[in-house]
Coordinates of C-alpha atoms in Angstrom, one line a residue:
X1 CA -25.8 -21.3 13.2
X2 CA -29.4 -20.0 13.8
X3 CA -30.9 -23.3 12.8
X4 CA -28.7 -25.3 15.1
X5 CA -28.9 -23.1 18.1
X6 CA -32.1 -21.1 17.9
X7 CA -34.3 -23.7 19.5
X8 CA -37.7 -22.5 20.7
X9 CA -37.8 -25.3 23.2
X10 CA -36.5 -23.2 26.0
X11 CA -37.3 -23.1 29.7
X12 CA -39.1 -20.1 31.2
X13 CA -37.2 -20.4 34.5
X14 CA -33.4 -20.6 34.7
X15 CA -30.6 -19.8 37.1
X16 CA -29.0 -17.2 34.9
X17 CA -30.3 -15.2 31.9
X18 CA -27.6 -13.7 29.6
X19 CA -28.0 -10.8 27.2
X20 CA -25.7 -11.1 24.2
X21 CA -23.7 -14.0 22.7
X22 CA -20.4 -12.2 22.3
X23 CA -17.1 -13.3 24.0
X24 CA -18.3 -12.1 27.4
X25 CA -21.8 -13.6 27.2
X26 CA -20.7 -16.9 25.8
X27 CA -17.8 -17.3 28.2
X28 CA -20.2 -16.8 31.1
X29 CA -22.7 -19.2 29.5
X30 CA -20.1 -21.9 28.9
X31 CA -18.6 -21.7 32.4
X32 CA -22.0 -21.8 34.1
X33 CA -23.1 -24.7 31.9
X34 CA -20.0 -26.6 32.8
X35 CA -20.9 -26.1 36.5
X36 CA -24.5 -27.3 36.1
X37 CA -26.4 -24.1 36.1
X38 CA -29.5 -23.5 34.0
X39 CA -28.8 -20.8 31.5
X40 CA -30.6 -19.0 28.6
X41 CA -28.8 -16.7 26.3
X42 CA -30.5 -14.2 24.0
X43 CA -28.8 -12.9 20.9
X44 CA -30.4 -10.4 18.5
X45 CA -28.4 -11.5 15.5
X46 CA -30.4 -14.2 13.7
X47 CA -27.4 -15.9 12.3
X48 CA -24.0 -15.2 14.0
X49 CA -22.7 -15.5 17.5
X50 CA -19.5 -13.8 18.6
X51 CA -20.6 -10.1 18.5
X52 CA -17.8 -8.0 17.1
X53 CA -15.7 -11.2 17.2
X54 CA -17.9 -13.0 14.8
X55 CA -16.8 -14.3 11.4
X56 CA -19.2 -13.4 8.5
X57 CA -19.3 -15.7 5.5
X58 CA -20.2 -14.6 1.9
X59 CA -19.9 -17.0 -1.0
X60 CA -17.3 -19.1 0.8
X61 CA -15.2 -16.1 1.8
X62 CA -14.9 -15.3 5.5
X63 CA -14.5 -11.9 7.0
X64 CA -13.1 -11.0 10.4
X65 CA -14.9 -8.0 11.9
X66 CA -12.1 -5.8 13.1
X67 CA -9.2 -8.2 13.2
X68 CA -8.8 -10.4 16.3
X69 CA -5.4 -11.7 17.4
X70 CA -5.6 -14.5 20.0
X71 CA -3.1 -13.5 22.5
X72 CA -3.5 -13.0 26.3
X73 CA -1.3 -12.7 29.3
X74 CA -4.0 -14.5 31.3
X75 CA -3.3 -18.2 31.8
X76 CA -7.0 -18.8 32.5
X77 CA -8.1 -17.2 29.2
X78 CA -5.5 -19.1 27.1
X79 CA -6.5 -22.4 28.8
X80 CA -10.2 -21.6 28.1
X81 CA -9.5 -21.0 24.4
X82 CA -7.6 -24.3 24.2
X83 CA -10.5 -26.1 26.0
X84 CA -13.2 -24.7 23.7
X85 CA -11.2 -25.0 20.5
X86 CA -8.5 -27.6 21.0
X87 CA -7.6 -28.5 17.5
X88 CA -8.2 -25.5 15.2
X89 CA -5.6 -22.8 16.1
X90 CA -2.9 -21.9 13.6
X91 CA 0.2 -19.8 14.3
X92 CA 0.3 -16.7 12.1
X93 CA 3.0 -14.1 11.4
X94 CA 2.0 -10.6 12.6
X95 CA 2.7 -7.9 10.1
X96 CA 1.2 -4.5 9.9
X97 CA 2.3 -1.2 8.4
X98 CA 1.3 2.4 8.3
X99 CA 0.5 4.1 5.0
X100 CA 1.5 7.8 5.1
X101 CA 2.1 10.2 2.2
X102 CA 2.4 7.4 -0.3
X103 CA 4.9 5.4 1.7
X104 CA 4.7 2.4 4.0
X105 CA 6.2 2.3 7.5
X106 CA 6.8 -1.1 9.1
X107 CA 5.4 -1.6 12.6
X108 CA 7.3 -2.3 14.8
X109 CA 9.5 0.5 13.6
X110 CA 12.6 -0.2 11.5
X111 CA 14.9 2.7 12.2
X112 CA 16.6 2.9 8.8
X113 CA 13.4 2.5 6.9
X114 CA 11.6 5.2 8.9
X115 CA 14.7 7.5 8.5
X116 CA 14.6 6.9 4.7
X117 CA 10.9 7.4 4.4
X118 CA 10.6 10.6 6.5
X119 CA 13.9 12.1 5.4
X120 CA 16.7 13.3 7.5
X121 CA 15.2 16.7 8.2
X122 CA 11.8 15.4 9.3
X123 CA 13.4 12.6 11.3
X124 CA 15.6 15.0 13.1
X125 CA 12.6 17.2 13.9
X126 CA 10.7 14.2 15.2
X127 CA 13.5 13.3 17.6
X128 CA 13.9 16.9 18.7
X129 CA 10.2 17.1 19.4
X130 CA 10.3 13.8 21.3
X131 CA 13.2 15.1 23.4
X132 CA 11.4 18.3 24.2
X133 CA 8.3 16.4 25.3
X134 CA 10.4 14.3 27.7
X135 CA 12.2 17.3 29.1
X136 CA 9.1 19.6 29.2
X137 CA 6.0 17.4 29.4
X138 CA 2.6 18.9 29.7
X139 CA 1.7 19.0 33.4
X140 CA -2.0 18.8 32.9
X141 CA -2.9 15.7 30.9
X142 CA -6.6 15.8 30.0
X143 CA -7.0 14.7 26.4
X144 CA -5.7 12.0 24.0
X145 CA -3.7 14.8 22.4
X146 CA -2.0 15.8 25.7
X147 CA -1.1 12.2 26.5
X148 CA 0.2 11.3 23.1
X149 CA 2.3 14.4 22.7
X150 CA 3.9 13.7 26.2
X151 CA 4.7 10.2 25.1
X152 CA 6.0 10.8 21.5
X153 CA 6.3 14.5 20.9
X154 CA 4.2 16.8 18.8
X155 CA 5.8 15.9 15.5
X156 CA 5.2 12.2 15.7
X157 CA 1.8 12.7 17.2
X158 CA 0.8 14.8 14.1
X159 CA 2.2 12.2 11.7
X160 CA 1.2 8.9 13.2
X161 CA -1.6 9.5 15.6
X162 CA -3.8 12.5 14.8
X163 CA -5.2 11.8 11.4
X164 CA -6.0 8.1 12.0
X165 CA -7.4 8.6 15.5
X166 CA -9.7 11.4 14.4
X167 CA -10.9 9.3 11.4
X168 CA -11.6 6.4 13.8
X169 CA -13.5 8.4 16.4
X170 CA -15.0 11.2 14.4
X171 CA -14.0 13.8 16.9
X172 CA -10.9 16.0 17.6
X173 CA -8.1 14.4 19.6
X174 CA -8.2 17.3 22.1
X175 CA -11.8 16.3 23.0
X176 CA -11.0 12.6 23.6
X177 CA -10.1 11.4 27.1
X178 CA -6.5 10.5 27.8
X179 CA -7.9 7.3 29.3
X180 CA -8.2 5.8 25.8
X181 CA -4.5 6.4 25.0
X182 CA -3.4 5.2 28.4
X183 CA -5.4 2.0 28.0
X184 CA -4.6 1.1 24.4
X185 CA -1.0 2.3 23.8
X186 CA 0.6 2.4 27.3
X187 CA 3.8 0.4 27.4
X188 CA 4.8 1.3 23.8
X189 CA 8.0 3.4 24.3
X190 CA 9.3 5.3 21.3
X191 CA 12.8 5.0 22.5
X192 CA 12.4 1.2 23.0
X193 CA 10.8 0.8 19.6
X194 CA 13.6 2.8 17.9
X195 CA 16.3 0.9 19.7
X196 CA 14.7 -2.4 18.9
X197 CA 14.2 -1.3 15.2
X198 CA 17.8 -0.1 15.0
X199 CA 19.1 -3.4 16.3
X200 CA 16.9 -5.4 13.9
X201 CA 18.0 -3.2 11.0
X202 CA 21.7 -3.9 11.8
X203 CA 21.0 -7.6 12.4
X204 CA 22.0 -7.4 16.0
X205 CA 18.7 -8.6 17.4
X206 CA 17.1 -11.6 15.6
X207 CA 15.2 -12.9 18.6
X208 CA 11.5 -12.9 17.9
X209 CA 9.4 -10.4 19.8
X210 CA 7.2 -12.8 21.8
X211 CA 5.4 -10.2 23.9
X212 CA 8.0 -9.9 26.7
X213 CA 8.1 -6.2 26.2
X214 CA 4.9 -4.9 24.6
X215 CA 1.9 -6.7 23.3
X216 CA 1.5 -4.2 20.5
X217 CA 4.8 -5.4 19.0
X218 CA 4.1 -9.1 18.9
X219 CA 5.5 -10.8 15.8
X220 CA 3.3 -13.9 15.8
X221 CA -0.1 -14.8 17.2
X222 CA -2.5 -17.7 17.2
X223 CA -5.7 -17.6 15.2
X224 CA -8.6 -20.0 14.6
X225 CA -8.2 -21.3 11.0
X226 CA -11.7 -20.2 10.0
X227 CA -11.7 -16.9 11.9
X228 CA -12.6 -15.8 15.4
X229 CA -16.2 -16.8 15.0
X230 CA -15.1 -20.4 15.0
X231 CA -14.3 -20.0 18.7
X232 CA -17.7 -18.7 19.6
X233 CA -19.6 -21.1 17.4
X234 CA -17.9 -23.9 19.3
X235 CA -18.7 -22.3 22.7
X236 CA -22.3 -21.9 21.7
X237 CA -22.6 -25.6 20.6
X238 CA -21.1 -26.7 23.9
X239 CA -23.7 -24.5 25.8
X240 CA -26.5 -26.1 23.9
X241 CA -25.0 -29.6 24.2
X242 CA -24.9 -29.1 28.0
X243 CA -28.7 -28.7 28.1
X244 CA -28.9 -25.0 28.0
X245 CA -30.4 -22.6 25.4
X246 CA -29.4 -19.9 23.0
X247 CA -32.2 -17.9 21.4
X248 CA -31.0 -16.4 18.1
X249 CA -32.8 -13.4 16.6
X250 CA -34.1 -12.3 20.0
X251 CA -33.7 -8.7 21.1
X252 CA -33.6 -7.6 24.7
X253 CA -36.9 -5.7 25.4
X254 CA -37.4 -5.3 29.2
X255 CA -36.1 -6.3 32.6
X256 CA -38.1 -6.2 35.8
X257 CA -37.1 -7.5 39.3
X258 CA -39.7 -9.0 41.6
X259 CA -39.3 -7.0 44.8
X260 CA -40.4 -9.9 47.0
X261 CA -38.3 -12.8 45.6
X262 CA -35.5 -10.8 43.9
X263 CA -35.9 -12.8 40.7
X264 CA -35.8 -11.2 37.3
X265 CA -38.4 -11.2 34.6
X266 CA -36.6 -10.7 31.3
X267 CA -38.6 -10.1 28.1
X268 CA -37.1 -10.7 24.6
X269 CA -38.7 -10.1 21.3
X270 CA -38.1 -12.9 18.7
X271 CA -39.5 -13.9 15.3
X272 CA -42.5 -15.5 17.0
X273 CA -43.3 -12.7 19.4
X274 CA -42.2 -12.0 23.0
X275 CA -40.4 -14.6 25.2
X276 CA -40.3 -14.2 29.0
X277 CA -37.5 -15.7 31.0
X278 CA -37.6 -16.0 34.8
X279 CA -34.0 -15.9 36.2
X280 CA -32.2 -15.6 39.5
X281 CA -29.3 -13.6 38.0
X282 CA -28.9 -11.5 34.8
X283 CA -25.6 -11.1 33.0
X284 CA -25.7 -8.2 30.5
X285 CA -23.2 -7.5 27.7
X286 CA -25.8 -5.1 26.2
X287 CA -24.6 -1.4 25.9
X288 CA -25.0 0.3 29.3
X289 CA -27.2 2.9 27.7
X290 CA -29.6 0.3 26.4
X291 CA -29.6 -1.7 29.6
X292 CA -30.6 1.2 31.8
X293 CA -33.4 2.3 29.3
X294 CA -35.0 -1.2 29.5
X295 CA -35.1 -1.7 33.2
X296 CA -38.6 -1.2 34.6
X297 CA -39.2 1.0 36.5
X298 CA -36.5 3.2 35.0
X299 CA -33.5 3.9 37.3
X300 CA -32.5 7.5 37.7
X301 CA -29.3 7.0 35.6
X302 CA -31.4 6.0 32.6
X303 CA -32.6 9.7 32.4
X304 CA -29.3 11.4 33.4
X305 CA -26.1 9.6 32.7
X306 CA -27.1 6.9 30.2
X307 CA -28.2 9.2 27.3
X308 CA -24.8 10.9 27.4
X309 CA -22.8 7.7 26.7
X310 CA -21.7 7.7 23.0
X311 CA -20.6 5.0 20.6
X312 CA -18.7 4.8 17.3
X313 CA -19.8 2.4 14.6
X314 CA -18.0 1.1 11.6
X315 CA -18.5 -1.0 8.5
X316 CA -16.3 -3.3 6.6
X317 CA -16.3 -3.4 2.8
X318 CA -14.9 -6.7 1.7
X319 CA -13.5 -6.7 -1.9
X320 CA -12.7 -9.8 -3.9
X321 CA -9.8 -8.9 -6.2
X322 CA -8.3 -10.9 -9.1
X323 CA -4.8 -11.5 -7.6
X324 CA -3.0 -14.3 -5.8
X325 CA -2.3 -11.8 -3.1
X326 CA -1.9 -8.0 -2.8
X327 CA 0.3 -7.5 0.2
X328 CA 1.6 -9.6 3.1
X329 CA 0.2 -7.5 6.0
X330 CA -2.6 -8.6 8.3
X331 CA -3.7 -5.0 8.1
X332 CA -2.5 -1.6 6.9
X333 CA -3.3 1.6 8.8
X334 CA -4.3 4.4 6.4
X335 CA -3.0 7.8 7.6
X336 CA -4.1 9.7 4.6
X337 CA -6.8 12.4 4.4
X338 CA -7.4 11.8 0.7
X339 CA -9.4 8.7 1.5
X340 CA -12.1 7.8 4.1
X341 CA -10.9 4.3 4.7
X342 CA -9.1 3.9 8.1
X343 CA -7.6 0.4 7.8
X344 CA -7.3 -2.4 5.2
X345 CA -7.3 -6.0 6.3
X346 CA -5.9 -8.9 4.2
X347 CA -8.0 -11.9 5.2
X348 CA -5.6 -14.5 3.6
X349 CA -2.8 -13.2 5.9
X350 CA -5.0 -13.9 8.9
X351 CA -5.7 -17.4 7.6
X352 CA -5.4 -18.9 4.1
X353 CA -8.6 -20.9 4.8
X354 CA -10.6 -17.8 5.0
X355 CA -10.1 -17.2 1.2
X356 CA -11.1 -20.3 -0.7
X357 CA -9.9 -19.3 -4.2
X358 CA -6.1 -19.1 -4.6
X359 CA -6.6 -16.8 -7.6
X360 CA -8.7 -14.3 -5.7
X361 CA -7.4 -12.0 -2.9
X362 CA -9.9 -10.7 -0.3
X363 CA -9.4 -7.5 1.6
X364 CA -11.6 -5.6 4.1
X365 CA -11.7 -1.9 4.1
X366 CA -12.8 -0.5 7.4
X367 CA -14.8 2.8 7.5
X368 CA -15.6 4.4 10.8
X369 CA -18.9 6.2 11.1
X370 CA -22.0 6.9 13.2
X371 CA -25.1 4.8 12.8
X372 CA -27.5 6.6 10.5
X373 CA -25.0 9.0 9.0
X374 CA -24.4 9.3 5.2
X375 CA -21.7 6.6 5.1
X376 CA -23.6 4.1 7.2
X377 CA -26.8 4.7 5.2
X378 CA -25.1 4.3 1.8
X379 CA -26.2 1.4 -0.3
X380 CA -23.9 -1.7 -0.5
X381 CA -23.3 -1.0 -4.2
X382 CA -22.1 2.6 -3.4
X383 CA -19.9 1.4 -0.6
X384 CA -18.3 -1.2 -2.8
X385 CA -17.7 1.4 -5.5
X386 CA -16.1 3.8 -2.9
X387 CA -13.8 1.0 -1.6
X388 CA -12.8 0.1 -5.1
X389 CA -12.0 3.7 -5.9
X390 CA -10.0 4.2 -2.7
X391 CA -7.9 1.0 -3.2
X392 CA -6.9 2.4 -6.6
X393 CA -6.1 5.8 -5.1
X394 CA -3.8 4.1 -2.5
X395 CA -2.2 2.1 -5.3
X396 CA -3.1 -1.2 -3.6
X397 CA -5.0 -2.7 -6.6
X398 CA -6.4 -1.7 -10.0
X399 CA -10.2 -1.0 -10.1
X400 CA -10.7 -3.3 -13.0
X401 CA -9.4 -6.3 -10.9
X402 CA -12.2 -6.1 -8.4
X403 CA -14.6 -8.9 -9.1
X404 CA -17.1 -8.6 -6.2
X405 CA -17.7 -7.4 -2.8
X406 CA -19.9 -7.4 0.4
X407 CA -20.6 -5.0 3.2
X408 CA -20.8 -5.8 6.9
X409 CA -22.1 -3.1 9.3
X410 CA -21.2 -3.2 13.0
X411 CA -23.1 -0.9 15.3
X412 CA -21.6 0.3 18.7
X413 CA -18.2 -1.1 17.9
X414 CA -16.4 1.3 20.1
X415 CA -17.5 3.0 23.4
X416 CA -16.5 6.6 23.0
X417 CA -14.1 8.0 25.6
X418 CA -15.0 11.7 25.6
X419 CA -14.3 14.1 28.4
X420 CA -17.2 13.1 30.7
X421 CA -17.7 9.4 29.9
X422 CA -16.0 8.1 33.1
X423 CA -18.3 10.2 35.3
X424 CA -21.4 8.9 33.5
X425 CA -20.2 5.3 33.7
X426 CA -19.5 5.6 37.4
X427 CA -22.9 7.2 38.0
X428 CA -24.6 4.2 36.3
X429 CA -22.4 1.6 37.9
X430 CA -22.9 2.9 41.4
X431 CA -26.7 3.0 41.1
X432 CA -27.2 -0.3 39.3
X433 CA -24.9 -2.2 41.5
X434 CA -26.4 -0.8 44.7
X435 CA -30.0 -1.4 43.6
X436 CA -29.5 -4.7 41.8
X437 CA -26.7 -7.0 43.2
X438 CA -27.9 -9.9 40.9
X439 CA -27.5 -7.8 37.8
X440 CA -24.0 -8.1 36.3
X441 CA -22.5 -5.9 33.6
X442 CA -19.7 -7.5 31.5
X443 CA -17.8 -7.1 28.3
X444 CA -16.9 -4.1 26.2
X445 CA -20.3 -2.4 25.8
X446 CA -21.7 -3.9 29.0
X447 CA -19.1 -1.8 30.9
X448 CA -18.5 0.9 28.3
X449 CA -14.8 0.0 28.2
X450 CA -12.7 -0.5 25.2
X451 CA -11.6 -3.9 26.3
X452 CA -9.9 -6.5 24.2
X453 CA -11.5 -9.9 23.7
X454 CA -9.6 -11.5 26.5
X455 CA -10.5 -8.8 28.9
X456 CA -14.1 -9.1 28.0
X457 CA -13.8 -12.8 28.7
X458 CA -12.1 -12.2 32.0
X459 CA -15.0 -10.0 33.3
X460 CA -17.3 -12.9 32.5
X461 CA -15.1 -15.4 34.2
X462 CA -14.9 -13.4 37.4
X463 CA -18.6 -12.7 37.3
X464 CA -19.3 -16.4 37.2
X465 CA -17.1 -16.9 40.2
X466 CA -19.1 -14.3 42.1
X467 CA -22.4 -16.0 41.2
X468 CA -21.2 -19.4 42.2
X469 CA -19.8 -18.1 45.5
X470 CA -23.0 -16.3 46.2
X471 CA -21.1 -13.1 47.1
X472 CA -19.0 -10.5 45.4
X473 CA -15.5 -11.9 45.8
X474 CA -13.9 -10.1 42.8
X475 CA -14.2 -6.6 41.5
X476 CA -14.5 -7.1 37.7
X477 CA -14.0 -3.4 37.1
X478 CA -10.4 -3.9 38.1
X479 CA -9.8 -5.9 34.9
X480 CA -7.6 -3.8 32.6
X481 CA -8.0 -0.8 34.8
X482 CA -4.4 -0.2 34.1
X483 CA -2.4 -1.4 31.2
X484 CA 0.2 -3.3 33.3
X485 CA -1.8 -6.6 32.8
X486 CA -1.6 -6.8 29.1
X487 CA 1.6 -5.0 28.4
X488 CA 4.1 -7.1 30.3
X489 CA 5.0 -10.8 30.5
X490 CA 4.6 -13.7 28.1
X491 CA 1.4 -15.3 26.9
X492 CA -0.5 -17.2 29.6
X493 CA 2.1 -16.2 32.2
X494 CA -0.3 -14.8 34.7
X495 CA -3.5 -15.8 36.3
X496 CA -6.5 -13.8 35.5
X497 CA -6.8 -12.6 39.1
X498 CA -3.3 -11.0 38.9
X499 CA -4.8 -8.0 37.2
X500 CA -7.8 -7.4 39.5
X501 CA -8.3 -6.2 43.0
X502 CA -10.0 -8.7 45.2
X503 CA -12.4 -7.2 47.7
X504 CA -12.0 -7.9 51.4
X505 CA -14.5 -10.7 51.3
X506 CA -12.0 -12.9 49.5
X507 CA -9.4 -12.3 52.2
X508 CA -11.9 -13.2 54.9
X509 CA -13.0 -16.3 52.9
X510 CA -9.4 -17.5 52.5
X511 CA -8.8 -17.0 56.3

């Protein structure tokens, strides 16, 4: 990828400079290229495009960084996926389970299975706790803990949410903002899930769950046959084929705006030194904290709000195991305090083509950490040994069957939703948008929002429309502001604009 796309023959003056070649950055680059704009994208990774949606290859085995189902309620996003990658999607069954106290719980819930695993007494306590939460909900909902207890009751919260969530975020659930729960699991009704599970257990409902109710409960999804990176590698090739440039191995260094012309001077550091790009607009998917710190002169928010934004990192330990297959799940959530692993992916269940040897299974153990802590700084050999040991503890494989492994680290995978994050984001957004109308923040880290891939793409799509129109027609901060967009309707049913608030300028323009 770096050899094909990291051409040094790049212009110093373009219409739009883009920071980051993830889903948001490459969506913007592709759409601008298609409309004839001059674009240069910088990407600090020397090899892979796609950001957290990249696919890493090691000795022919391919690893998805986090697990990316290709499903969207936005017709524009689905159409764009099909346009960029028309011939390489496969339909995959969706199966995931929760591992708790040595037992597996299917998800979506299967009522009889859950009853059997939890036992009659505990199941009764769960339902009583749920009923109490619905009758006497907490009136002040501040934290993730408050929100989840109100939705599911204290007993189910403690069993199925608390341990895993604190493992993921490295902080107590009562210190996490309720915004995270509202955004990620809104629309999942315990009552609805139990009723659906009961009907399926009795054979009364055999209709596939196609997303009509809740996206979290989908039973099938589309997936590129060689992993999600296949999508973004194709997008990158199309950007370059359209006459534009992608500079691999180039890190964002500084951004300065000419006060007379309004144009931007963006400096990136690459393998051959600094590169300076003159651009009319800048689209940034860099973390908000980093963006503010690199604007010269420093905006006020770079010293006040930006340093207070926090991120959670994670790493994947991919193990190659002597076995045709270990389990049918795409992933298993590990709700067990005996081990540090949070989730285990089975890459063959995502796509058989990601695992080239039929006699070898390949799984990815996900560990959540902070960049620079003991886990992050451990050697690859120590991490592979830890993952091997924990697979054996969980009973998922024998240690002696592990024949190899690899480690992939992902910094700033998750923007942290602590108590004050929203205020800090709003402070930064207000100042940067007011001072720099041609600087556009997009994507997960660019907006410090735990967006899905399709939401990140949508922020880029609407930003491109604003640039082309020469005015702010669409408020991209309305994308996924509530969960209604991605928790109702069938795939591709709605236009992207159905989930955002158009500013008055659009009404005036239409008139």
